[in-house]
Short mmCIF file of C-alpha atoms in Angstrom, two decimals:
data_model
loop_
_atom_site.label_atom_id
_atom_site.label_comp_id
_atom_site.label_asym_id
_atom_site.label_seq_id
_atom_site.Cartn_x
_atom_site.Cartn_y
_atom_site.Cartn_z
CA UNK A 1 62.93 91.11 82.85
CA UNK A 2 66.02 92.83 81.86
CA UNK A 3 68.64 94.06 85.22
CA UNK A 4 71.19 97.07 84.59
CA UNK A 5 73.82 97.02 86.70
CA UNK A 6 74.31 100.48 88.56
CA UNK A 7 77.93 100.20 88.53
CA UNK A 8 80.65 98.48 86.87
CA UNK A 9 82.49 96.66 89.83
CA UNK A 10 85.33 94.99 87.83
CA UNK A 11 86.34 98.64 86.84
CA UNK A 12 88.16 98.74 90.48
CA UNK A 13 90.22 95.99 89.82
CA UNK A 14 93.65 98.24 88.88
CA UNK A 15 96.96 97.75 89.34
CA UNK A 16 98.04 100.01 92.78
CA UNK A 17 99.92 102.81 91.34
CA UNK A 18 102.85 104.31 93.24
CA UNK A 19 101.22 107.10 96.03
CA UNK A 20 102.28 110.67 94.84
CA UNK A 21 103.19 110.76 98.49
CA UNK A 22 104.98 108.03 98.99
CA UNK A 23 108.89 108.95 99.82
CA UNK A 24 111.26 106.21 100.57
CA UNK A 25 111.95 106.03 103.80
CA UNK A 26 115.77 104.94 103.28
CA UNK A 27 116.32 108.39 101.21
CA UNK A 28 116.09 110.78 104.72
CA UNK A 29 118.36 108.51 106.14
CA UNK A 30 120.86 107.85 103.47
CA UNK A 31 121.17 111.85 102.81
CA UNK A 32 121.76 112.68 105.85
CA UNK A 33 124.41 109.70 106.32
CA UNK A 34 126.25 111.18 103.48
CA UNK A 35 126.56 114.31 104.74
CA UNK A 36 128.68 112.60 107.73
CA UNK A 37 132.33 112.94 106.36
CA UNK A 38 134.24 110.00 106.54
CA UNK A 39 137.59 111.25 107.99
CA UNK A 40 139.35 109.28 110.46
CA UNK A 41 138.07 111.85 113.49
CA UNK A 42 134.52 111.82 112.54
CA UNK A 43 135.25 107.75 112.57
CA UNK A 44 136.28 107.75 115.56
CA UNK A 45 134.00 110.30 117.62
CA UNK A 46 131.04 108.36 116.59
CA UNK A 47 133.09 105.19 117.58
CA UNK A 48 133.67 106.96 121.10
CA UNK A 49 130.14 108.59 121.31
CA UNK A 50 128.04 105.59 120.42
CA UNK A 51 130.29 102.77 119.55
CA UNK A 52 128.61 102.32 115.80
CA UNK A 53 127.25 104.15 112.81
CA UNK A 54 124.51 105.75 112.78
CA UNK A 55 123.39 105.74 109.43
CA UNK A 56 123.86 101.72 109.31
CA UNK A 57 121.87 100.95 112.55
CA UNK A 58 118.89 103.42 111.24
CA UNK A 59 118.77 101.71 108.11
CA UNK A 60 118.28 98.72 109.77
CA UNK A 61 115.27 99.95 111.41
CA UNK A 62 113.60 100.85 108.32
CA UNK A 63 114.90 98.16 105.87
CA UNK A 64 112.39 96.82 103.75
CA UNK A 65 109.98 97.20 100.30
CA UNK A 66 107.84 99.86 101.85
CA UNK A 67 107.02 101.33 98.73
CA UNK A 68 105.20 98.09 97.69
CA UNK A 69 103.54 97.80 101.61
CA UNK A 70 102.06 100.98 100.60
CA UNK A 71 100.63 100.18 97.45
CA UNK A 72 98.50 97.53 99.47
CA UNK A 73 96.18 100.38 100.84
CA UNK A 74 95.14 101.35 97.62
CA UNK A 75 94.95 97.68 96.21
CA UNK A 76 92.84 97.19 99.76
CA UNK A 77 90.61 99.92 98.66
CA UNK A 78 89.83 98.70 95.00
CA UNK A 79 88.51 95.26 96.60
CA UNK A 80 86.40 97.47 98.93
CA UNK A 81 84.67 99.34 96.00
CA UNK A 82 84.60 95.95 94.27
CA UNK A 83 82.22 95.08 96.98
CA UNK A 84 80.33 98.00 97.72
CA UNK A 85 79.50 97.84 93.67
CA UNK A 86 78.34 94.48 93.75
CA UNK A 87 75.92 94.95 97.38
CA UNK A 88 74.64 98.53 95.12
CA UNK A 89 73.76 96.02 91.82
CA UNK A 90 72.35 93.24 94.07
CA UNK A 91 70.51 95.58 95.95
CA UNK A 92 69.01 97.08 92.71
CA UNK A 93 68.10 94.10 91.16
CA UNK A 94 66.73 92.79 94.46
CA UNK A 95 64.15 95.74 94.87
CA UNK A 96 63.05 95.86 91.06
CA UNK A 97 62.12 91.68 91.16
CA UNK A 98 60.34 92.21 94.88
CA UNK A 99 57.86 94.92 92.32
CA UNK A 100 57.12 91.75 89.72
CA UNK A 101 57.72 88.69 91.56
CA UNK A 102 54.97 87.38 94.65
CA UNK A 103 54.41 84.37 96.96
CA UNK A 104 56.77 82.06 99.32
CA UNK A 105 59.87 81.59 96.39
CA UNK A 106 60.20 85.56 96.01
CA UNK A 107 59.77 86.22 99.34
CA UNK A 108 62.95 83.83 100.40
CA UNK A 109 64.75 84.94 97.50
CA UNK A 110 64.63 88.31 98.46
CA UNK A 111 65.68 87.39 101.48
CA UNK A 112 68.77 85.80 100.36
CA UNK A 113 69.75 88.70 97.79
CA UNK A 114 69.45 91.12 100.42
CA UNK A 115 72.00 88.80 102.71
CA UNK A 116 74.07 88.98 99.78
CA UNK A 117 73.84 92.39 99.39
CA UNK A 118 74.36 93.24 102.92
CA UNK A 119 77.88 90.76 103.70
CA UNK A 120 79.53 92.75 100.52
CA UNK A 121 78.41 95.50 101.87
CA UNK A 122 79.90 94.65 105.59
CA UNK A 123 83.19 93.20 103.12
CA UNK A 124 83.75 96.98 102.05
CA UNK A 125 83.79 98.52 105.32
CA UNK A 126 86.29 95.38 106.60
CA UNK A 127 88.50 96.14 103.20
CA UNK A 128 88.00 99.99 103.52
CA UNK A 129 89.74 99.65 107.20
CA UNK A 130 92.76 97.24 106.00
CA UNK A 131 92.98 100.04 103.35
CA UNK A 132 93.26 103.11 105.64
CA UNK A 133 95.55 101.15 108.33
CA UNK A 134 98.06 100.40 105.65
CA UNK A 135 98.05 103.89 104.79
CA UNK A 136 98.52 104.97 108.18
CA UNK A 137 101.51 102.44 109.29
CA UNK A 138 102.92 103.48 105.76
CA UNK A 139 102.64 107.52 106.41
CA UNK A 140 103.97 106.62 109.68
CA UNK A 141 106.82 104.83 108.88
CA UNK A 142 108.22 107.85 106.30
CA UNK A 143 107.27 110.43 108.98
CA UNK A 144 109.00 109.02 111.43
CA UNK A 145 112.24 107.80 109.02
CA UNK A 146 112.29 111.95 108.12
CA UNK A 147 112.69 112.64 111.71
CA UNK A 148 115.66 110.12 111.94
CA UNK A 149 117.09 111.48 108.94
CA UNK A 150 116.96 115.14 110.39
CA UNK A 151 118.44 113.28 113.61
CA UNK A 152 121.37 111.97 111.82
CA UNK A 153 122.19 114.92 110.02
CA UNK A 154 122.81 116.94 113.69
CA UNK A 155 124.76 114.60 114.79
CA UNK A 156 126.82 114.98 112.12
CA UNK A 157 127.38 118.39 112.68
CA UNK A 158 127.91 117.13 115.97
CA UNK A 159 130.69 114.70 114.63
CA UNK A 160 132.44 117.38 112.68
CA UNK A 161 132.77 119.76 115.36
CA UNK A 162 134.51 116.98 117.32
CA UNK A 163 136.47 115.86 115.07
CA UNK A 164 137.60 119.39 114.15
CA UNK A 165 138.40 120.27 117.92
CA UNK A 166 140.15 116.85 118.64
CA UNK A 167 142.17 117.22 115.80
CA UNK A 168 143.37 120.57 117.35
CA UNK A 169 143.64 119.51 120.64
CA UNK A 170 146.74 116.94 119.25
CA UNK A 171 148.21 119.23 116.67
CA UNK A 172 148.35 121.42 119.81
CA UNK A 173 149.07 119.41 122.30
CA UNK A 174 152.32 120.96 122.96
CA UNK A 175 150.77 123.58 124.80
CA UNK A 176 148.60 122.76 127.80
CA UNK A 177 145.77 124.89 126.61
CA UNK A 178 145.54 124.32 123.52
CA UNK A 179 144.81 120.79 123.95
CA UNK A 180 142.50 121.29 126.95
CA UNK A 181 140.16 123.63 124.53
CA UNK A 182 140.77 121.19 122.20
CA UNK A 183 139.41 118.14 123.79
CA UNK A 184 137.42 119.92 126.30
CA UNK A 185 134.88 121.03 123.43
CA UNK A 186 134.69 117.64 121.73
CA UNK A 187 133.92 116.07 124.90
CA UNK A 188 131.22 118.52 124.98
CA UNK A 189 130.09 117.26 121.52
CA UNK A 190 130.10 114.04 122.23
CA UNK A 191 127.83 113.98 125.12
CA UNK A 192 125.36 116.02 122.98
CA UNK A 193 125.90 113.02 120.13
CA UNK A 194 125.01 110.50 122.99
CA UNK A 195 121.81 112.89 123.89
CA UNK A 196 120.63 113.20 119.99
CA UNK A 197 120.74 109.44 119.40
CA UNK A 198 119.09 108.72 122.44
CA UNK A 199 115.92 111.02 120.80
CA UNK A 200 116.37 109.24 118.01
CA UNK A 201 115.73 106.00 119.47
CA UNK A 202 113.15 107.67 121.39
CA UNK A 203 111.47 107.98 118.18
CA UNK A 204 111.92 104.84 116.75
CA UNK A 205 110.05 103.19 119.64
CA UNK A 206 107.21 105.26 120.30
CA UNK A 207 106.66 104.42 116.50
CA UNK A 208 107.64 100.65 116.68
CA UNK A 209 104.79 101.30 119.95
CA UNK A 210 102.08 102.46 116.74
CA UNK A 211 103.48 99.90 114.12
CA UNK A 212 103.00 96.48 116.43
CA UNK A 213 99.34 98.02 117.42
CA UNK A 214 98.72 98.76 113.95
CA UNK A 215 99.84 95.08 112.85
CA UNK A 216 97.56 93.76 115.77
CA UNK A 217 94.39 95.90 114.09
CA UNK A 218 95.24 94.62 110.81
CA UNK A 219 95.59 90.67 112.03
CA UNK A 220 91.78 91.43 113.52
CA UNK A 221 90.60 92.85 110.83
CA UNK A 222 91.52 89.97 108.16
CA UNK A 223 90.40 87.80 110.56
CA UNK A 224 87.05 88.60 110.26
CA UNK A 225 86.91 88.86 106.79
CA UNK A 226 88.14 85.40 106.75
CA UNK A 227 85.00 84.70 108.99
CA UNK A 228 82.39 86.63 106.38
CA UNK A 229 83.69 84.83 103.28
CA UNK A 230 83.45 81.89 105.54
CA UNK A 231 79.62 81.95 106.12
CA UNK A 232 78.99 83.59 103.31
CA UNK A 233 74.90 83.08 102.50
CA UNK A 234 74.87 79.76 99.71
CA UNK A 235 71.34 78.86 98.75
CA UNK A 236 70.50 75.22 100.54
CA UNK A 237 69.14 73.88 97.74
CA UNK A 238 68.53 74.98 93.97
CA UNK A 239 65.07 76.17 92.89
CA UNK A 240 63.19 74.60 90.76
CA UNK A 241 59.82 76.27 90.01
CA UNK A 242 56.86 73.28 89.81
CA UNK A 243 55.15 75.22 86.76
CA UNK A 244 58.14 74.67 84.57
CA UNK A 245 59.22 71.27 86.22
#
């Protein structure tokens, strides 16, 4: 009896390929950082405001080789349809023997195929879920590294108008109001730095919050695939049919 396959199951075994989507998340970040001039006032407003760089301690958040986390999902995904091909072939072959084959040896070999059949077929939904949980940890980590970016950049403008104002506070200094304008508006600016890195941070931990619970899913997950592969269905013993024996 000759078996076609329905599918070709190796034919999912690719490379990952860079996501069209995928936007490193160091990029927002590092634009906006380089839109913060690096005079000596900006220096030291941020150094007043917040006591560090901005730019430096968000990269630090989202250090890493995220374009290579993301290509997991879709290398994730080719082992699922590796394993949904090879449950659709087994099942195939399974129901076309079960029309030619009879008696107590087909009926526990169908048995068996079908358990086959059905822990590949459990296999792609565990795979399918790694695959869509990487996806989402990766989309969430460039969403939420764009909102940093966008972050940065205001307080930049923040930074600049400081700078600009203290600046002319001490060039004016010899007159009482000019340097009370003066420093009385960068003040101003640098409590609304303070305010716009403390939504920054904001946003950094509610996604940190999404990240760790995401990493929890994804330790479950492989878990039990580790179990499935671990009882996957082995025949006891060989058959040996008594007519040819």
């Amino acid at each position: 009896m000759a078996f076609t396959d329905l599918t070709e199951p190796t034919s999912h075994l690719t490379p990952p390929k860079k996501p069209s989507e995928f936007t490193n998340p160091l990029k927002p970040i590092n634009d906006a950082g380089d839109l913060i001039s690096p005079t000596y006032w900006v220096n030291e407003i941020l150094s007043i405001a917040l006591g560090f760089n901005p730019k430096e301690k968000a990269q630090e958040y989202f250090a890493g080789d995220w374009e290579e986390y993301s290509k997991c999902s879709e290398a994730w995904g080719n082992l699922a349809q590796l394993c949904s091909g090879v449950s659709k072939n087994i099942t195939s072959g399974n129901k076309l023997l079960d029309k030619t084959w009879d008696g107590n040896a087909a009926d526990a070999a169908y048995v068996y195929f079908k358990d086959v059949a059905d822990k590949c077929n459990e296999l792609h939904s565990e795979l399918d879920a790694l695959k869509n949980e990487y996806f989402v940890i990766a989309e969430g980590v460039w969403s939420t590294a764009e909102l940093v970016g966008t972050g940065i950049s205001t307080i930049g403008d923040l930074a600049a108008t400081a700078a600009i104002s203290a600046a002319a506070g001490s060039l004016l200094s010899w007159t009482g109001w000019g340097m009370a304008v003066g420093y009385g508006v960068a003040a101003t600016q640098i409590l609304q730095i303070i305010e716009k890195w403390g939504e920054i941070t904001k946003t950094i931990n509610d996604f940190q919050l999404i990240f760790h619970t995401g990493m929890a899913t994804l330790g479950m997950t492989a878990g039990g695939i580790a179990t499935k592969f671990a009882d996957f269905p082995l025949p006891k013993d060989p058959y040996n049919n008594p007519v040819v024996a």
